[in-house]
Amino acid sequence: MLDIRFIREHFPEVEKAIGRRNGGGSSLEELKTVIHDFLAANEQWEDFNHRRNEISNTFKMKGKELTKEEKDKLQEDSKELKSKHEEVEKVRNEHKEKLEQLAMSIPNMPDASVPDGKGEEDNVEISRWGTPPTIETPRDHWDIGTELDVFDFERGVKIAESRFTILKGMGAKIERALMNFMLDTHAQNGYTEVFPPIMVNRDALIGTGQLPKFEGDFYKCADDELYLIPTAEVPVTNMYREEVLPEEELPILHCAYTPNFRREAGSAGKDTRGYIRQHQFNKVEIVKFTTPETSEEEHEKLTRNAEMILEALELPYRRMILCAADLGFCAKKCYDLEVWFPGQNKYREISSCSNFGDFQARRANIKYKPADGGKSRFVHTINGSGLAIGRAFAAILENNLQKDGSVRIPDVLVPYLNGVKEIRKPEPNHRTKVGTH
């Protein structure tokens, strides 16, 4: 969340920055009012507290010198002040609670380098890599995968619901190969691998900004205050919640594979076919904890680390910088990497690489102790998909489709697949359709 003191002291600047987003302005205006009310109540509370302390000190220092009338008057004043103090404390606490709730609903301020815009159509292309392949008859990945018997959409629905998919044979093997390849590559680039819990408590989701704003978007356990994670960003970032890290340890780099779970209640009708938008999906996440001075440089490096995966997989992509109106709630700056899908004849997002500044660190109370011994400061957090495994698999199917219907496997994955170089149609007697025995 944003620094309340900064909002109070630089309100026009904050208001202008938040105004570049879609939404957030009304909560900001209400927050300004609540800050005013809280400060007024807090001033009264401190005044009453000060006066009560004065009376107490008078008794301690001059008790024997006071007359009975003076003592009675001081006791009466103390009793009255105590009553007033309790009343204003109640009002003060109410304002403080509301202030904290409103502060949680205010999005991050876009970085000055982020372009203006009204929506995703105003995102700006930064660069492209690779040339989209020439495919005589491009096809969608779900048709390719079904024909090659690597997807079983129908049985996925049967055992769960829509947007749950079973991977079979080479499909399961390639998903696993992609996971290992991505983790190995990030480890070579300095990231320490972790395998965190895939269930987290409410505080963890508050710390990374998913709650309370996006309540209802996640799968929650019926009998516990635990949630299935929407991304490894949540448990990995919260590894250091309520900690003060030595500056000498920064930057801290982590990579993590996890399955992820999202209800996506607001995405009805979007990408209902295929393997792009699933309720359960696999992803490798890369996360950094840095000092404020190095966060911009580390953001660029992290984005480049994600791009290297796409280039190794020989997948054409482009880098986009998101406009202010399309930024995620916590991000101050974000690059989207979009991979080419021939079957859809367009680029699709496969990784969002975001710099959050100290926005998440304030919510999760993650600080570092400067090497010069100065006062502890909030770290900056950065993360991105490195990559979304299912989307990478879908892009491989569409970009590497051969004339005979087979799919060429990228060279970097061949060692992970015991030398197998292509996915071919299985023999008819090896295929099992729904409803057959």
XYZ file of C-alpha atoms in Angstrom:
437
model
C 0.000 0.000 0.000
C 1.025 3.625 -0.278
C 2.627 5.542 2.572
C -0.189 7.362 4.418
C 2.122 10.203 5.391
C 3.214 10.613 1.779
C -0.425 10.740 0.663
C -1.187 13.382 3.280
C 1.820 15.550 2.437
C 1.665 15.144 -1.367
C -2.032 14.666 -2.011
C -2.236 16.580 -5.356
C 0.687 14.532 -6.717
C -0.853 11.245 -5.566
C -4.288 12.214 -6.858
C -2.873 13.037 -10.279
C -0.930 9.751 -10.450
C -3.873 7.590 -9.353
C -6.072 9.495 -11.807
C -4.035 7.962 -14.641
C -5.534 4.589 -13.704
C -9.068 3.357 -14.203
C -10.590 3.721 -10.726
C -9.118 4.428 -7.304
C -9.873 8.161 -7.278
C -13.087 7.968 -5.256
C -11.421 5.898 -2.529
C -8.542 8.378 -2.483
C -10.862 11.316 -1.911
C -12.606 9.447 0.905
C -9.203 8.558 2.345
C -8.289 12.255 2.438
C -11.382 12.977 4.536
C -10.706 10.086 6.901
C -7.069 11.166 7.327
C -8.300 14.629 8.344
C -10.796 13.158 10.819
C -8.208 10.761 12.251
C -5.608 13.497 12.737
C -8.158 15.729 14.482
C -9.210 12.909 16.817
C -5.588 11.904 17.354
C -4.662 15.470 18.304
C -7.453 15.509 20.906
C -6.407 12.075 22.163
C -2.795 13.185 22.586
C -3.885 16.431 24.295
C -6.041 14.580 26.839
C -3.246 12.058 27.373
C -0.747 14.859 27.960
C -3.017 16.601 30.463
C -3.636 13.354 32.375
C 0.111 12.799 32.573
C 0.567 16.321 33.917
C -1.931 15.641 36.717
C -0.227 12.353 37.525
C 3.177 14.063 37.683
C 1.748 16.796 39.905
C 0.621 14.175 42.402
C 4.021 12.490 42.272
C 6.088 15.661 42.599
C 3.941 17.879 44.840
C 1.506 15.484 46.525
C 2.525 16.413 50.076
C 2.336 20.132 49.366
C -1.200 20.068 47.950
C -4.230 21.004 50.018
C -7.224 18.702 50.212
C -9.186 21.050 47.943
C -6.384 21.036 45.359
C -6.165 17.227 45.467
C -9.935 16.871 45.108
C -9.907 19.257 42.129
C -7.076 17.364 40.429
C -8.822 14.027 40.991
C -12.060 15.418 39.564
C -10.194 16.794 36.536
C -8.405 13.451 36.074
C -11.690 11.547 36.169
C -13.255 13.898 33.631
C -10.190 13.704 31.369
C -10.219 9.907 31.561
C -13.832 9.845 30.367
C -13.093 12.265 27.520
C -9.923 10.358 26.656
C -11.838 7.085 26.374
C -14.535 8.694 24.201
C -12.067 10.272 21.774
C -9.967 7.074 21.760
C -12.995 5.150 20.518
C -13.551 7.704 17.731
C -9.817 7.743 16.943
C -9.691 3.944 16.643
C -12.756 3.917 14.390
C -11.105 6.437 12.070
C -7.828 4.503 12.189
C -9.545 1.241 11.235
C -11.380 2.903 8.362
C -8.168 4.617 7.263
C -6.339 1.271 7.129
C -9.190 -0.347 5.187
C -9.275 2.478 2.652
C -5.484 2.494 2.311
C -5.668 -1.189 1.350
C -8.040 -0.307 -1.512
C -5.827 2.383 -3.091
C -3.766 1.062 -6.054
C -0.099 1.790 -6.560
C 1.044 4.972 -8.270
C 2.167 4.410 -11.888
C 5.817 5.121 -12.546
C 6.589 8.271 -14.520
C 7.899 6.110 -17.405
C 4.531 4.357 -17.797
C 2.516 5.704 -20.770
C -0.977 7.138 -20.407
C -3.921 5.282 -21.868
C -7.490 4.128 -21.394
C -7.025 0.357 -21.649
C -4.994 -2.504 -23.103
C -5.352 -1.070 -26.609
C -3.032 1.744 -25.482
C -0.202 -0.518 -24.321
C 3.015 0.278 -26.192
C 5.173 -2.238 -28.035
C 8.835 -1.987 -27.009
C 10.449 -4.718 -29.080
C 9.939 -7.958 -31.016
C 11.976 -11.107 -31.284
C 11.705 -13.876 -33.862
C 9.698 -14.230 -37.055
C 6.260 -15.893 -36.959
C 6.536 -19.212 -38.801
C 4.992 -19.723 -42.223
C 2.385 -22.422 -41.703
C 0.250 -23.390 -44.681
C -2.826 -24.103 -42.586
C -2.491 -22.690 -39.031
C -4.561 -24.493 -36.418
C -5.608 -23.828 -32.843
C -3.665 -25.668 -30.174
C -6.745 -27.403 -28.782
C -7.418 -29.079 -32.121
C -3.765 -30.008 -32.562
C -3.479 -31.339 -29.013
C -6.709 -33.319 -29.211
C -5.646 -34.949 -32.462
C -2.239 -35.818 -30.993
C -3.974 -37.167 -27.873
C -2.060 -34.949 -25.434
C -5.187 -33.156 -24.099
C -8.286 -34.752 -22.625
C -10.690 -31.874 -22.093
C -13.826 -33.975 -21.663
C -12.509 -36.155 -18.848
C -11.060 -33.079 -17.130
C -14.565 -31.635 -16.988
C -15.986 -34.959 -15.818
C -13.735 -35.215 -12.775
C -13.808 -31.490 -11.917
C -15.587 -28.860 -14.029
C -14.926 -26.739 -17.114
C -11.409 -25.321 -17.493
C -9.758 -28.313 -15.858
C -7.739 -30.436 -18.295
C -5.992 -33.790 -18.232
C -2.606 -34.016 -19.945
C -1.764 -37.419 -21.406
C 1.349 -39.158 -22.666
C 3.672 -36.703 -24.375
C 1.470 -33.861 -23.115
C 2.278 -34.674 -19.498
C 5.941 -35.269 -20.337
C 6.332 -31.950 -22.168
C 4.629 -30.038 -19.349
C 7.134 -31.587 -16.932
C 10.050 -30.970 -19.328
C 9.096 -27.294 -19.617
C 8.967 -26.957 -15.841
C 12.429 -28.493 -15.379
C 13.951 -26.544 -18.253
C 12.639 -23.225 -16.909
C 13.801 -23.915 -13.348
C 17.237 -25.056 -14.517
C 17.661 -21.966 -16.696
C 16.673 -19.560 -13.931
C 18.995 -21.332 -11.499
C 21.849 -20.755 -13.955
C 20.933 -17.049 -13.898
C 21.279 -16.797 -10.131
C 17.800 -17.627 -8.840
C 17.535 -19.923 -5.825
C 14.787 -22.475 -6.352
C 12.109 -22.890 -3.688
C 9.093 -25.170 -3.555
C 6.601 -23.363 -1.288
C 3.242 -24.416 0.131
C 0.403 -24.097 -2.374
C -1.995 -23.103 0.398
C -1.597 -19.779 2.193
C -3.329 -17.883 4.966
C -5.270 -14.663 4.558
C -2.375 -12.482 5.732
C -0.246 -13.786 2.854
C -2.830 -12.720 0.256
C -3.194 -9.332 1.945
C 0.586 -8.948 1.885
C 0.834 -9.299 -1.895
C -2.323 -7.292 -2.607
C -4.810 -9.953 -3.702
C -6.970 -9.334 -0.631
C -9.170 -7.639 0.358
C -9.770 -6.053 -3.064
C -10.169 -9.293 -5.044
C -12.197 -11.286 -2.555
C -14.022 -14.126 -4.311
C -11.424 -14.660 -7.045
C -9.729 -17.510 -5.199
C -10.457 -21.048 -4.047
C -10.853 -21.148 -0.258
C -10.941 -24.159 2.058
C -14.329 -24.678 3.691
C -13.055 -25.494 7.183
C -9.861 -23.424 7.393
C -8.791 -19.858 6.717
C -6.537 -21.140 3.929
C -6.564 -20.403 0.216
C -5.156 -22.242 -2.797
C -2.549 -19.940 -4.307
C -3.284 -17.975 -7.505
C 0.463 -17.655 -8.184
C 3.757 -18.565 -6.503
C 4.291 -14.824 -6.046
C 2.142 -15.078 -2.909
C 4.024 -17.685 -0.851
C 7.470 -16.693 -2.134
C 7.019 -12.996 -1.326
C 5.575 -13.836 2.081
C 8.606 -15.945 2.983
C 10.074 -12.703 4.331
C 6.913 -11.122 5.779
C 7.579 -9.258 9.052
C 11.351 -9.589 8.575
C 14.265 -7.158 8.378
C 16.880 -8.394 5.911
C 20.559 -7.341 5.902
C 21.312 -5.140 2.890
C 24.289 -7.375 2.147
C 21.870 -10.202 1.231
C 20.071 -8.121 -1.415
C 19.075 -8.669 -4.095
C 17.425 -11.961 -3.157
C 16.378 -13.965 -6.229
C 13.974 -16.908 -6.123
C 12.330 -19.102 -8.731
C 9.493 -21.471 -7.953
C 7.305 -23.965 -9.741
C 3.757 -24.372 -8.411
C 0.342 -25.366 -9.618
C -1.932 -22.320 -9.412
C -5.665 -21.957 -8.906
C -7.958 -19.126 -9.984
C -11.721 -18.950 -10.008
C -11.649 -16.043 -12.513
C -15.280 -15.214 -11.784
C -15.043 -12.103 -13.950
C -13.753 -13.896 -17.049
C -16.959 -15.667 -18.111
C -16.954 -16.241 -21.862
C -13.233 -15.486 -22.298
C -10.950 -18.215 -23.655
C -13.317 -20.980 -22.660
C -11.744 -23.277 -25.242
C -8.276 -24.721 -25.075
C -5.445 -24.632 -22.594
C -4.952 -20.873 -22.249
C -7.208 -19.853 -19.359
C -7.528 -22.709 -16.867
C -8.769 -22.780 -13.280
C -5.727 -24.947 -12.468
C -2.481 -24.295 -14.308
C 1.264 -24.704 -13.880
C 3.696 -21.818 -13.796
C 7.288 -21.005 -12.928
C 7.552 -17.685 -11.103
C 10.638 -15.518 -10.633
C 10.743 -13.106 -7.681
C 13.232 -10.478 -6.517
C 13.742 -8.467 -3.335
C 15.917 -5.389 -3.931
C 16.894 -1.994 -2.591
C 15.013 1.019 -4.002
C 18.161 2.169 -5.798
C 18.526 -1.069 -7.792
C 14.895 -2.039 -8.391
C 14.592 -0.488 -11.852
C 17.734 -2.253 -13.075
C 16.651 -5.544 -11.481
C 13.218 -5.241 -13.118
C 14.853 -5.003 -16.524
C 17.059 -8.015 -15.744
C 14.098 -10.090 -14.551
C 12.149 -9.289 -17.720
C 15.165 -10.280 -19.772
C 15.386 -13.584 -17.862
C 11.799 -14.378 -18.890
C 12.538 -13.415 -22.508
C 15.497 -15.798 -22.590
C 13.127 -18.716 -21.956
C 10.998 -17.760 -24.963
C 14.061 -17.377 -27.171
C 15.442 -20.767 -26.096
C 12.060 -22.297 -26.974
C 12.239 -20.536 -30.379
C 8.900 -18.812 -29.818
C 8.363 -15.412 -31.477
C 7.290 -12.779 -28.958
C 7.017 -9.080 -28.309
C 7.568 -6.942 -25.205
C 4.815 -4.489 -24.271
C 4.860 -1.798 -21.601
C 1.422 -1.522 -20.037
C -0.256 1.867 -19.977
C -1.345 3.295 -16.611
C -4.971 2.235 -17.073
C -4.023 -1.416 -17.692
C -1.608 -1.838 -14.775
C -2.335 -4.432 -12.124
C -3.441 -3.158 -8.719
C -0.005 -3.454 -7.055
C 2.277 -2.673 -9.996
C 3.928 0.664 -10.592
C 5.396 -0.577 -13.881
C 4.811 -3.737 -15.891
C 6.073 -5.359 -19.068
C 3.919 -8.003 -20.722
C 5.645 -10.597 -22.876
C 3.281 -11.787 -25.588
C 3.967 -14.947 -27.571
C 2.784 -15.510 -31.142
C -0.144 -17.897 -31.683
C -0.504 -18.735 -35.420
C -3.902 -20.392 -34.955
C -5.295 -17.160 -33.494
C -3.116 -14.942 -35.701
C -2.110 -12.742 -32.782
C 0.202 -12.317 -29.836
C -1.040 -13.515 -26.437
C 0.314 -12.653 -22.987
C 2.532 -15.343 -21.464
C 4.326 -13.351 -18.767
C 3.745 -10.157 -16.796
C 6.928 -8.771 -15.252
C 6.063 -6.173 -12.615
C 7.941 -3.773 -10.381
C 5.865 -3.051 -7.262
C 8.255 -0.613 -5.600
C 7.653 -0.772 -1.838
C 3.880 -1.267 -2.278
C 3.821 -4.959 -1.310
C 6.633 -4.556 1.219
C 4.555 -2.050 3.197
C 1.602 -4.437 3.283
C 3.783 -7.416 4.266
C 6.209 -5.347 6.395
C 9.379 -6.524 4.643
C 12.344 -4.268 5.361
C 16.108 -4.263 5.065
C 18.797 -2.827 7.308
C 21.160 -0.545 5.354
C 24.816 -1.518 5.443
C 25.709 1.933 6.835
C 23.636 1.223 9.947
C 20.867 3.641 9.060
C 17.167 3.258 9.774
C 15.471 0.178 8.296
C 13.762 0.763 4.943
C 11.178 -1.135 2.939
C 12.518 -3.405 0.193
C 11.236 -3.280 -3.372
C 9.599 -6.425 -4.761
C 9.636 -7.520 -8.401
C 8.216 -10.625 -10.025
C 7.132 -12.208 -13.264
C 6.113 -15.458 -14.883
C 9.102 -17.315 -16.132
C 6.889 -18.712 -17.739
C 3.265 -19.830 -17.715
C 3.921 -23.473 -18.643
C 0.556 -24.277 -20.230
C 0.666 -21.232 -22.473
C 4.212 -22.098 -23.518
C 3.049 -25.630 -24.389
C 0.090 -24.286 -26.379
C 2.390 -21.902 -28.265
C 4.796 -24.761 -29.090
C 1.936 -26.785 -30.569
C 0.803 -23.936 -32.828
C 4.216 -22.621 -33.874
C 5.844 -26.022 -34.513
C 3.024 -27.686 -36.428
C 4.345 -29.714 -39.387
C 2.574 -30.505 -42.656
C 1.928 -34.116 -41.634
C 0.207 -33.009 -38.412
C 3.128 -33.783 -36.124
C 4.704 -31.141 -33.872
C 8.440 -30.513 -33.655
C 9.778 -30.311 -30.107
C 12.182 -27.383 -29.466
C 15.795 -28.533 -29.300
C 16.306 -27.374 -25.691
C 13.569 -29.747 -24.502
C 14.857 -32.856 -26.316
C 17.359 -33.798 -23.550
C 14.506 -33.614 -21.031
C 12.474 -36.031 -23.164
C 15.062 -38.787 -23.608
C 15.863 -37.672 -27.145
C 12.266 -37.523 -28.462
C 12.119 -34.772 -31.108
C 8.479 -34.684 -32.181
C 4.931 -35.435 -31.135
C 3.178 -37.736 -33.574
C -0.344 -39.053 -33.828
C -0.669 -42.174 -31.696
C -1.622 -45.463 -33.245
C -5.429 -45.934 -33.329
C -5.373 -48.784 -30.786
C -3.527 -46.538 -28.308
C -6.273 -43.937 -28.183
C -9.116 -44.185 -25.716
C -12.168 -42.018 -26.246
C -14.667 -40.969 -23.617
C -17.420 -43.554 -23.252
C -15.395 -46.536 -24.536
C -14.257 -49.484 -22.420
